[in-house]
XYZ file of N, CA, C and O in Angstrom:
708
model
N 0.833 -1.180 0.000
C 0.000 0.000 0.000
C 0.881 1.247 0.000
O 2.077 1.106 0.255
N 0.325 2.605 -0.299
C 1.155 3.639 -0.665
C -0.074 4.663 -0.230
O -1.267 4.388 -0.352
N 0.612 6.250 0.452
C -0.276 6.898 0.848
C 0.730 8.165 -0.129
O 1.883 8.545 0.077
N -0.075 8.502 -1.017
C 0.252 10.425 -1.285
C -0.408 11.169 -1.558
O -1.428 10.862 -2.175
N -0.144 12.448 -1.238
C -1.173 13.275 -1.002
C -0.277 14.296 -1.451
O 0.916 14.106 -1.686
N -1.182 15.925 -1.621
C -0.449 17.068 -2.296
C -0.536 18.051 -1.023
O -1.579 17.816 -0.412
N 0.059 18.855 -0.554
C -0.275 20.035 0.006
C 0.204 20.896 -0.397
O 1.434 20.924 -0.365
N -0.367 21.762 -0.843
C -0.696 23.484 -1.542
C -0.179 24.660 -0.692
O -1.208 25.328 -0.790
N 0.418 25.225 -0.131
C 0.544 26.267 0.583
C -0.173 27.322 -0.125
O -0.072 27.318 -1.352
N -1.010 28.390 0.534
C -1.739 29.386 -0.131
C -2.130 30.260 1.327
O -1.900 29.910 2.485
N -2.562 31.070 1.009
C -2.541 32.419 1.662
C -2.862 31.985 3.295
O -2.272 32.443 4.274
N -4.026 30.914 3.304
C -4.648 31.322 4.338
C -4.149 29.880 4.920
O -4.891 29.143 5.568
N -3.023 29.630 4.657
C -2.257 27.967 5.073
C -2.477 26.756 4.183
O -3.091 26.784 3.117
N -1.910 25.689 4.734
C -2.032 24.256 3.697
C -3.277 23.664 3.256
O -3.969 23.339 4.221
N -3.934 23.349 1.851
C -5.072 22.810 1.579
C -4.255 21.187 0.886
O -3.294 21.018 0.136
N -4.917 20.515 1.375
C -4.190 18.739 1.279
C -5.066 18.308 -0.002
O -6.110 18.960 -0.055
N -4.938 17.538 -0.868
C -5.588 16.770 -1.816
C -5.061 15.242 -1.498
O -3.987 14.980 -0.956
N -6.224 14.110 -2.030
C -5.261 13.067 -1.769
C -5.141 12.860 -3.466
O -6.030 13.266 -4.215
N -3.892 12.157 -3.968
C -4.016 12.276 -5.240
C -3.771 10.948 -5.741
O -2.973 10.466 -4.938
N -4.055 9.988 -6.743
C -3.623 8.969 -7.326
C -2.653 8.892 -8.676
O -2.928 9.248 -9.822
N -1.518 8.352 -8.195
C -0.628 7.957 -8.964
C -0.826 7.329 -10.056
O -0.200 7.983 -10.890
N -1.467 6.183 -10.731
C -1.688 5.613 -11.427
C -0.946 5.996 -13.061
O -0.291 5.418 -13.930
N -1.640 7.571 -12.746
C -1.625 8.047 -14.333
C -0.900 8.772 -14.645
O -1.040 9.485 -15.639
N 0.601 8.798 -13.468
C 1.904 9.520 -13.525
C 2.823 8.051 -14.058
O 2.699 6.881 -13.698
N 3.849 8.745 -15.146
C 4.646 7.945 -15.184
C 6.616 8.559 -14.815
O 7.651 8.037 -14.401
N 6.259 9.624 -15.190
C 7.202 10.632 -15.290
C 7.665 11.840 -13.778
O 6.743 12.017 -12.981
N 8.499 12.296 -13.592
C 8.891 13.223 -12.997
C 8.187 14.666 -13.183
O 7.768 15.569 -12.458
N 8.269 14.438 -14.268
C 7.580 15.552 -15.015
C 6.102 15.673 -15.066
O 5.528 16.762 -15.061
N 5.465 14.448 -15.116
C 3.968 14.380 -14.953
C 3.725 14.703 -13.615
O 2.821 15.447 -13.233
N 4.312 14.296 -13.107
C 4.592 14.692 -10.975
C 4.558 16.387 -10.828
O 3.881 17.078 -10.066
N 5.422 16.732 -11.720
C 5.332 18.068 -11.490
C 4.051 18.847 -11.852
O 3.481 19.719 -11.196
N 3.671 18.218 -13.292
C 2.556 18.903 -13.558
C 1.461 18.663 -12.719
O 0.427 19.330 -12.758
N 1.553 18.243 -12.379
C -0.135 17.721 -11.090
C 0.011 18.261 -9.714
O -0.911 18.377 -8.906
N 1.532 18.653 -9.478
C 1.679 19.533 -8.488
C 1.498 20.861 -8.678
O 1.669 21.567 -7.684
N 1.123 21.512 -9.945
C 1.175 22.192 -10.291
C -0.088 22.707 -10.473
O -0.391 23.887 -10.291
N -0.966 21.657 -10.899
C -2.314 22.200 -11.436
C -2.994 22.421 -9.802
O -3.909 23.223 -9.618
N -2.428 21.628 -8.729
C -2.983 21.758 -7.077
C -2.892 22.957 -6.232
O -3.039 22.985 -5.011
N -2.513 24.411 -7.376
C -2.136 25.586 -6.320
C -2.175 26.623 -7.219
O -1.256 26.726 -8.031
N -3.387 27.675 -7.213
C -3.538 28.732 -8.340
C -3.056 29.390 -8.661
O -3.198 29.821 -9.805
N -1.767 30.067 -7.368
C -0.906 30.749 -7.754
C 0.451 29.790 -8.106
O 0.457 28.629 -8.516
N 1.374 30.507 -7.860
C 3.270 29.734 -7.946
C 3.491 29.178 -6.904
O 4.623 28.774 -6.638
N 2.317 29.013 -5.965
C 2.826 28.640 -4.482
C 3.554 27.125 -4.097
O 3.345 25.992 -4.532
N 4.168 27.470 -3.437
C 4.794 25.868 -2.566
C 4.215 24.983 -3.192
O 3.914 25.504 -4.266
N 3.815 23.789 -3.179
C 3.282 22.689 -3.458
C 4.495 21.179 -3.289
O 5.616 21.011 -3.769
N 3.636 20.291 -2.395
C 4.775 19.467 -2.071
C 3.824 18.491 -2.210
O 2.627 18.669 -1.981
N 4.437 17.225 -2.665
C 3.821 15.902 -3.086
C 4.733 15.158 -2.194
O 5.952 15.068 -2.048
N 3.326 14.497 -1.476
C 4.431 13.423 0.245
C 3.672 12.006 -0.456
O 2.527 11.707 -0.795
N 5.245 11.227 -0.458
C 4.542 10.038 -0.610
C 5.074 8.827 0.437
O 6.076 9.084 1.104
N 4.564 7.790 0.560
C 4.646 6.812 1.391
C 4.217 5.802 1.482
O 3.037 5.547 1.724
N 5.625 4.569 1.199
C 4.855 3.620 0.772
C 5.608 2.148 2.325
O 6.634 1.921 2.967
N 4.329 1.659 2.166
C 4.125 1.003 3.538
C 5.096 0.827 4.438
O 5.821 -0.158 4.571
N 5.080 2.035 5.180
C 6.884 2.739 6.051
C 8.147 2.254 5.796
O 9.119 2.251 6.552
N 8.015 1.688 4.242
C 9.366 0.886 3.886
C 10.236 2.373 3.389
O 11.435 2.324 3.660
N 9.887 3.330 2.880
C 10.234 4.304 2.402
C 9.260 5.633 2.165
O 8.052 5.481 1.986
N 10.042 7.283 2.181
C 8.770 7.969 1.622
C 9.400 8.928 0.692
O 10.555 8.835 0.278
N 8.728 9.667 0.455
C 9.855 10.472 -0.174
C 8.998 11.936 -0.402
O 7.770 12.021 -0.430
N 9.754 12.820 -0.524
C 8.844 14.215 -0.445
C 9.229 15.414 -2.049
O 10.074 16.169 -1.568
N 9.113 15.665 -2.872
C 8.895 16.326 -3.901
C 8.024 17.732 -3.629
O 6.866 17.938 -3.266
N 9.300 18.711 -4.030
C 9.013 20.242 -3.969
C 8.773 20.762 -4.696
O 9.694 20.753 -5.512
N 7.706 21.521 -5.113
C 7.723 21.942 -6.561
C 7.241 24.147 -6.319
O 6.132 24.631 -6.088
N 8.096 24.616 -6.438
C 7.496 25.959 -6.189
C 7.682 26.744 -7.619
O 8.796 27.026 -8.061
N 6.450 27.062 -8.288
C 6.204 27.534 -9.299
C 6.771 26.924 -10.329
O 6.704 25.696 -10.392
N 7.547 27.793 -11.495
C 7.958 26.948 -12.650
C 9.429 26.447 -12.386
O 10.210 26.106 -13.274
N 9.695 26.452 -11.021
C 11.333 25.602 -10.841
C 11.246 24.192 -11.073
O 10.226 23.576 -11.380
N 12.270 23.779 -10.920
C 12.872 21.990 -11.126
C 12.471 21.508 -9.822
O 12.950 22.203 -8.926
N 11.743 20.538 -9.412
C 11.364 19.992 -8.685
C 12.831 19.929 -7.819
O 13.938 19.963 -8.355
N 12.566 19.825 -6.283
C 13.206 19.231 -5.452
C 13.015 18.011 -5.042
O 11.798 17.889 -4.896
N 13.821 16.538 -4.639
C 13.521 15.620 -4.500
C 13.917 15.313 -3.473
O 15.066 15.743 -3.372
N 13.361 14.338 -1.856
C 14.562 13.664 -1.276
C 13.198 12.360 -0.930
O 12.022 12.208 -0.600
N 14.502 11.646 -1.326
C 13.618 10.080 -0.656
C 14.326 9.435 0.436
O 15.550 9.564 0.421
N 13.893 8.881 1.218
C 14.532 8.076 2.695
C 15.153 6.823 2.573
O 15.753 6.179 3.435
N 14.874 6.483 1.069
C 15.493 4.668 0.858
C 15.685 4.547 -0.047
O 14.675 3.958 -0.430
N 16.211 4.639 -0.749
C 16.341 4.505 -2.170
C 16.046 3.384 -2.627
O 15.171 3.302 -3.489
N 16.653 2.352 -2.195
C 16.968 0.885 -2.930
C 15.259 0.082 -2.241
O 14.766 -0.897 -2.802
N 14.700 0.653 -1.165
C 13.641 0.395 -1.360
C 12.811 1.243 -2.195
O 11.929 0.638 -2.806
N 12.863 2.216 -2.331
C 11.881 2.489 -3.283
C 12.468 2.759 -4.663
O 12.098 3.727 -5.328
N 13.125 2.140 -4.966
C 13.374 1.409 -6.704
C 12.551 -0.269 -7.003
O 12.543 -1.089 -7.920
N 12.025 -0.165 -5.859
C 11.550 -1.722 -5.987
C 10.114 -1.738 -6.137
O 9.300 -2.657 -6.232
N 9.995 -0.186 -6.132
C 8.509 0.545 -6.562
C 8.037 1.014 -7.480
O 8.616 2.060 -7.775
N 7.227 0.766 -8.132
C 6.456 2.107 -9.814
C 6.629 3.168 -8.817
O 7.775 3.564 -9.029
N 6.218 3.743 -8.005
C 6.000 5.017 -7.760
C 7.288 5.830 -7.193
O 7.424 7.043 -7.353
N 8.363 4.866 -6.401
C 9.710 5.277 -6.087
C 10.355 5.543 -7.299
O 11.155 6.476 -7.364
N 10.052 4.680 -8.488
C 10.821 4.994 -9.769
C 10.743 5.977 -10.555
O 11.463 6.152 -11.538
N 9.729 6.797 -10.117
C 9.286 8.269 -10.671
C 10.377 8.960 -10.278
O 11.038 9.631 -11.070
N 10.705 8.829 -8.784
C 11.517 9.946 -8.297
C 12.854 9.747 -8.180
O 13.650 10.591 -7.768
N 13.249 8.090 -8.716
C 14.287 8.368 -9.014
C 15.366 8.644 -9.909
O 16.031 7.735 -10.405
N 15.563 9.799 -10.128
C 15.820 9.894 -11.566
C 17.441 10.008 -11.523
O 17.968 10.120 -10.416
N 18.302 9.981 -12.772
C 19.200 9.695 -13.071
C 20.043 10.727 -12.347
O 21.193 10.516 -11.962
N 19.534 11.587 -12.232
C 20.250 12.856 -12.088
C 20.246 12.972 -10.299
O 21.241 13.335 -9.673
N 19.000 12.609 -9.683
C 19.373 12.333 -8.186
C 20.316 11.558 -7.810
O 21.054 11.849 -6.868
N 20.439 10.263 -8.624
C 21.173 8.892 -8.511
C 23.081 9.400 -8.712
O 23.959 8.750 -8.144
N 23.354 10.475 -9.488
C 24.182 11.238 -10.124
C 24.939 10.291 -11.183
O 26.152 10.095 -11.249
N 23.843 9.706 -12.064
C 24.308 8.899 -12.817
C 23.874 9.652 -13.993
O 22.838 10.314 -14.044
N 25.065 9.458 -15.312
C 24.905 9.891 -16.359
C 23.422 9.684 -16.768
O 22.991 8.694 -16.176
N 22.370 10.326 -17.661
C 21.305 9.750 -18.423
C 21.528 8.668 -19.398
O 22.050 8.794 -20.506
N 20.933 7.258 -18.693
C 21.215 6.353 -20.044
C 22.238 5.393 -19.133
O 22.682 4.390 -19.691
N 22.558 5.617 -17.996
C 23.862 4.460 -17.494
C 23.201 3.363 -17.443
O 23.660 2.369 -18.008
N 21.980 3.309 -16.754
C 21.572 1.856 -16.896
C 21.073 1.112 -17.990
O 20.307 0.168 -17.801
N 21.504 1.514 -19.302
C 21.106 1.407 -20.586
C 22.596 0.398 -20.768
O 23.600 0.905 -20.268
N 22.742 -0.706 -21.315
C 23.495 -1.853 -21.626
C 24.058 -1.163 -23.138
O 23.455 -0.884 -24.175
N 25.477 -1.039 -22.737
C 26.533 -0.232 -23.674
C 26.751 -1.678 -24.838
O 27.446 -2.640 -24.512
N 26.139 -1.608 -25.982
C 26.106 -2.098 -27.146
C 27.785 -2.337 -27.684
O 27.982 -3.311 -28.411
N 28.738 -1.622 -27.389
C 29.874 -1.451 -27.884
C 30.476 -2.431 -27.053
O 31.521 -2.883 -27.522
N 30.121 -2.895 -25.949
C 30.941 -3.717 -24.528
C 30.259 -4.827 -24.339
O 30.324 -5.527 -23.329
N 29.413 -5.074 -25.543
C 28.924 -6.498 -25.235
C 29.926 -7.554 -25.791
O 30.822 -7.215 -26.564
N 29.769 -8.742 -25.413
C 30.724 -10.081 -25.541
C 29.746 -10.596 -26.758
O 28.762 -11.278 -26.470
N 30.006 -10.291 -27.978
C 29.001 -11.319 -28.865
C 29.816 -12.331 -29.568
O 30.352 -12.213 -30.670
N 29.837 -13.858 -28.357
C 31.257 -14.614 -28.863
C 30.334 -15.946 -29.582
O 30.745 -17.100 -29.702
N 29.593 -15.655 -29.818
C 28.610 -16.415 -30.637
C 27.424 -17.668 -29.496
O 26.698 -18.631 -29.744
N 27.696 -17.153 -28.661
C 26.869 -18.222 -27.263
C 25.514 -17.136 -26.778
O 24.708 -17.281 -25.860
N 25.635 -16.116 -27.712
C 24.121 -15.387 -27.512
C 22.722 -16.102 -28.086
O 21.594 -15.641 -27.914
N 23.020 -17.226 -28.746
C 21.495 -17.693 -29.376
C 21.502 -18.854 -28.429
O 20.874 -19.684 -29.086
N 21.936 -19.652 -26.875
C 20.860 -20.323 -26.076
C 22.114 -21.167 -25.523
O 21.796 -22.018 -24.692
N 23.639 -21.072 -25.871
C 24.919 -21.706 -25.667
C 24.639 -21.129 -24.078
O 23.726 -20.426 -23.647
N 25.836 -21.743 -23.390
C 25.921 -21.346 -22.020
C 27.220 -21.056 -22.099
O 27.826 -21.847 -22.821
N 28.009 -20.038 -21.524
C 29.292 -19.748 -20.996
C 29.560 -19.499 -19.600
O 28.841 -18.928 -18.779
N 30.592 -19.962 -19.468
C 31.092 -19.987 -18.055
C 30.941 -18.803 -17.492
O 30.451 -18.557 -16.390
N 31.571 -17.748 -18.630
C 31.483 -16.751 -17.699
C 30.412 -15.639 -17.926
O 30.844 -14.486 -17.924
N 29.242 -15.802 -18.098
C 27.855 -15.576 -17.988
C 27.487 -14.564 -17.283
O 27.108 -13.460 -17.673
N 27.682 -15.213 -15.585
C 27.748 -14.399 -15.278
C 28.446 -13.012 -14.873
O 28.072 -12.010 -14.264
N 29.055 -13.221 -15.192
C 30.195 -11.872 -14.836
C 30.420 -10.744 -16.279
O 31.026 -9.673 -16.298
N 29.789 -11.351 -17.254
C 28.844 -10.579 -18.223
C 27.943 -9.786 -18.407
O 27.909 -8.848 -19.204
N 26.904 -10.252 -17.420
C 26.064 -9.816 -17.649
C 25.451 -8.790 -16.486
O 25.080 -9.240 -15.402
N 25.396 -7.708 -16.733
C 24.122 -6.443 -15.896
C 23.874 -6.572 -14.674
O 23.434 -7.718 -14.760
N 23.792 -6.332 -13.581
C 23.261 -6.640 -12.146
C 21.711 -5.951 -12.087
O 20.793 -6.270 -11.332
N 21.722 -5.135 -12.902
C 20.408 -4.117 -13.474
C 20.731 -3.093 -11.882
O 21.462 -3.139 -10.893
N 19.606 -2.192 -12.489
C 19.777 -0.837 -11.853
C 19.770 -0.821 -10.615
O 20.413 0.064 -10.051
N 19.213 -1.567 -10.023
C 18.697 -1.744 -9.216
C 19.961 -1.840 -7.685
O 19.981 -1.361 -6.552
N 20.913 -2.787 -8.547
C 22.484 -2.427 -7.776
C 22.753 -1.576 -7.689
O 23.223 -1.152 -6.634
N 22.540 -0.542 -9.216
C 23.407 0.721 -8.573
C 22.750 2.056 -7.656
O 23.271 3.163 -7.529
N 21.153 1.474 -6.937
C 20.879 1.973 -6.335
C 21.303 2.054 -4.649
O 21.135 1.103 -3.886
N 21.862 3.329 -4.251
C 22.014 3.114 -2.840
C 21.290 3.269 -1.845
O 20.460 4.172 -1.742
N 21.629 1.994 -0.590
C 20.443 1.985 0.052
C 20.740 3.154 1.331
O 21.824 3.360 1.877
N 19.897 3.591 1.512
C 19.485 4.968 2.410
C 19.049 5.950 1.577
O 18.545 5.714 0.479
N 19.274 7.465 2.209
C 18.494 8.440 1.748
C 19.310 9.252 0.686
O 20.465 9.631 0.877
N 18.585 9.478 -0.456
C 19.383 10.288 -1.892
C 18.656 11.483 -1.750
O 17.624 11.458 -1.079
N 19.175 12.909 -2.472
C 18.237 13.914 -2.649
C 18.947 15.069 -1.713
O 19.983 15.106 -1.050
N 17.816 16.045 -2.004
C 18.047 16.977 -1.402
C 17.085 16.766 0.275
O 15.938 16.336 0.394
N 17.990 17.216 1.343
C 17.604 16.800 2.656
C 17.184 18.338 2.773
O 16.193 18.492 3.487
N 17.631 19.319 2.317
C 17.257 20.626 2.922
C 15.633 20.891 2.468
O 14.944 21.838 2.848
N 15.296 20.006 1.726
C 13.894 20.329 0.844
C 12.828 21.404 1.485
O 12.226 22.380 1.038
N 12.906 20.637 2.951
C 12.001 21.604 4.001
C 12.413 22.210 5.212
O 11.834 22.426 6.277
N 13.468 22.415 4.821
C 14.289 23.381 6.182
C 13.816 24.568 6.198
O 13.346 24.884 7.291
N 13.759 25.396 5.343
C 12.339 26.337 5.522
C 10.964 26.889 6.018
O 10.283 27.884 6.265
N 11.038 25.693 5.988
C 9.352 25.154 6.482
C 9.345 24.631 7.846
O 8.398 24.487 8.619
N 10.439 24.404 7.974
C 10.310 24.048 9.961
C 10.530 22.701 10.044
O 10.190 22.112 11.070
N 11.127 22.015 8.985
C 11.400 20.243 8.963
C 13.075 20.836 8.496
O 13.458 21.165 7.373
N 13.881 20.822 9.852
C 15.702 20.673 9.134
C 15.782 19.296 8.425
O 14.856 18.487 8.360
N 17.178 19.132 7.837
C 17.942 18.028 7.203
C 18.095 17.154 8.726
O 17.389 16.164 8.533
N 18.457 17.087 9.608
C 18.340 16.116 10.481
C 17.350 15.271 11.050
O 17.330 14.076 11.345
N 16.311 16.458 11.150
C 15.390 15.717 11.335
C 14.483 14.973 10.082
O 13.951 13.911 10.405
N 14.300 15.375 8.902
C 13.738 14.546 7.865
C 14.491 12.993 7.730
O 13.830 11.958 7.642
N 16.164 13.036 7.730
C 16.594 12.455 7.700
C 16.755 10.979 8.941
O 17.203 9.835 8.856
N 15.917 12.057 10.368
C 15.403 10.643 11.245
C 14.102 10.250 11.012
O 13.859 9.059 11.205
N 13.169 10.999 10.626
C 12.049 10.602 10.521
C 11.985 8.410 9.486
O 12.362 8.058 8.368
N 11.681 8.038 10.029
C 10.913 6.516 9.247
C 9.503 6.071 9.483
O 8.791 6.621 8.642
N 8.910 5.417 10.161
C 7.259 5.254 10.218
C 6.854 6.214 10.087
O 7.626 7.163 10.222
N 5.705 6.424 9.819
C 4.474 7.782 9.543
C 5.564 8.850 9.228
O 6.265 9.451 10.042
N 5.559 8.922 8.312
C 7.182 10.361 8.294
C 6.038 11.146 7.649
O 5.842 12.208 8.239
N 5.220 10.930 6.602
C 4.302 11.841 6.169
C 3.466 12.581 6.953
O 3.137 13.753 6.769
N 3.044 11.650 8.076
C 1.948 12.470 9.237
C 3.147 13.312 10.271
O 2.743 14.159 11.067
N 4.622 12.983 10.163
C 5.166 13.835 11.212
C 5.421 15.172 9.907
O 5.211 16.367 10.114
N 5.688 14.847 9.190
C 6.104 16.339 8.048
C 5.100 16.923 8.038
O 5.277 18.109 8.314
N 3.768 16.579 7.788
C 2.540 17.301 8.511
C 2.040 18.091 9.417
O 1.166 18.957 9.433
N 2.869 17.557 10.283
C 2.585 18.218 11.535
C 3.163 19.271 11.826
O 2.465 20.174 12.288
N 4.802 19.524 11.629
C 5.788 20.318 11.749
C 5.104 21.308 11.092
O 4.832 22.310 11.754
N 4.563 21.237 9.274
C 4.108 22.163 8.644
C 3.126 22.671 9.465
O 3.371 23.862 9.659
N 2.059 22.295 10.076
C 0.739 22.651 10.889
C -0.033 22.510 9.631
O -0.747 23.344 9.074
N 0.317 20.999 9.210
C -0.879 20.917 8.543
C -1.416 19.574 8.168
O -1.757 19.119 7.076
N -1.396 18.964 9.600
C -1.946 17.651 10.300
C -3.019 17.448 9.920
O -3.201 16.365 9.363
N -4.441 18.612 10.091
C -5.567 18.332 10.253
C -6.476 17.997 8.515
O -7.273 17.132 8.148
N -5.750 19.327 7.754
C -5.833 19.266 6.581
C -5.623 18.000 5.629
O -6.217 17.778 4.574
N -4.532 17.133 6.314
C -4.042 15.964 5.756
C -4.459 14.766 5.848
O -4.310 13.738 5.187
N -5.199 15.162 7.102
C -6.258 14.085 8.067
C -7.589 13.911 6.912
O -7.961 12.950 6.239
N -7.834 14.604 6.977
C -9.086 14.974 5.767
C -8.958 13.941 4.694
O -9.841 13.174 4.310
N -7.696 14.038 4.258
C -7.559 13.242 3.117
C -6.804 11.616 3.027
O -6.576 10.878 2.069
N -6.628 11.521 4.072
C -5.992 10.077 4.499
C -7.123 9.077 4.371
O -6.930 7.890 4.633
């Protein structure tokens, strides 16, 4: 199970949406839906959380580049919805590294169903290795807001209902849980 929700900052404090993922595939689709959740350029932060294995929080204020920080990485690569946020560029991996370099393949003629010894040591560990486990991203995301880098960075169970709270905007979020 997975809980995310949007909160809007706007004049008169946080308005929460709960929102469904489904029909995001992209970073970019993330942004736009954070986007369409707040009339002006305001704040807008997309908290997600998926069954306290990991959460991760996405900043989006007006037409900037999203801010990202997630709490686990290597668990949430093991997710559709962690895989949104993790993008190449958090990971600080070239675009395309986990793309199998065509020029460095072994094609010693045992590609049509032969077995070779050394097989494995050929072949890919997939991305998934070169994800590290703990927290990637930006930690300052909500130091602003009254959540420092230390403390986001202790937060694990309910981290969404404690980032909530710090914001004072528990009740709003309650609504939509």
């Amino acid at each position: 199970m997975y809980f995310a929700a949007l909160l809007a900052r706007t004049e008169d404090g946080w308005e929460a949406s709960d929102t469904e993922l489904d029909d995001v595939e992209t970073l970019s689709d993330l942004a736009d839906l954070a986007r369409e959740a707040s009339a002006e350029d305001d704040t807008v932060l997309v908290l997600i959380e998926q069954e306290d294995a990991w959460f991760g929080v996405v900043r989006i204020d007006g037409e900037e580049d999203p801010r990202i920080y997630v709490s686990d990485a290597a668990a949430a690569a093991r997710s559709s919805y962690g895989e949104i946020l993790l993008t190449d560029e958090l990971l600080g991996r070239e675009p395309g590294d986990d793309d199998p370099d065509l020029d460095a393949l072994d094609l010693d003629g045992t590609e049509d169903g032969e077995d070779d010894e050394d097989d494995d040591t050929t072949s890919g560990g997939g991305s998934a290795e070169a994800v590290p486990h703990g927290p990637v991203g930006d930690a300052t995301v909500l130091d602003d807001l009254g959540v420092s880098e230390k403390e986001l960075k202790s937060l694990s169970e309910d981290a969404v209902t404690e980032i909530a709270e710090a914001l004072g905007a528990s009740e709003v979020l309650e609504t939509v849980r």
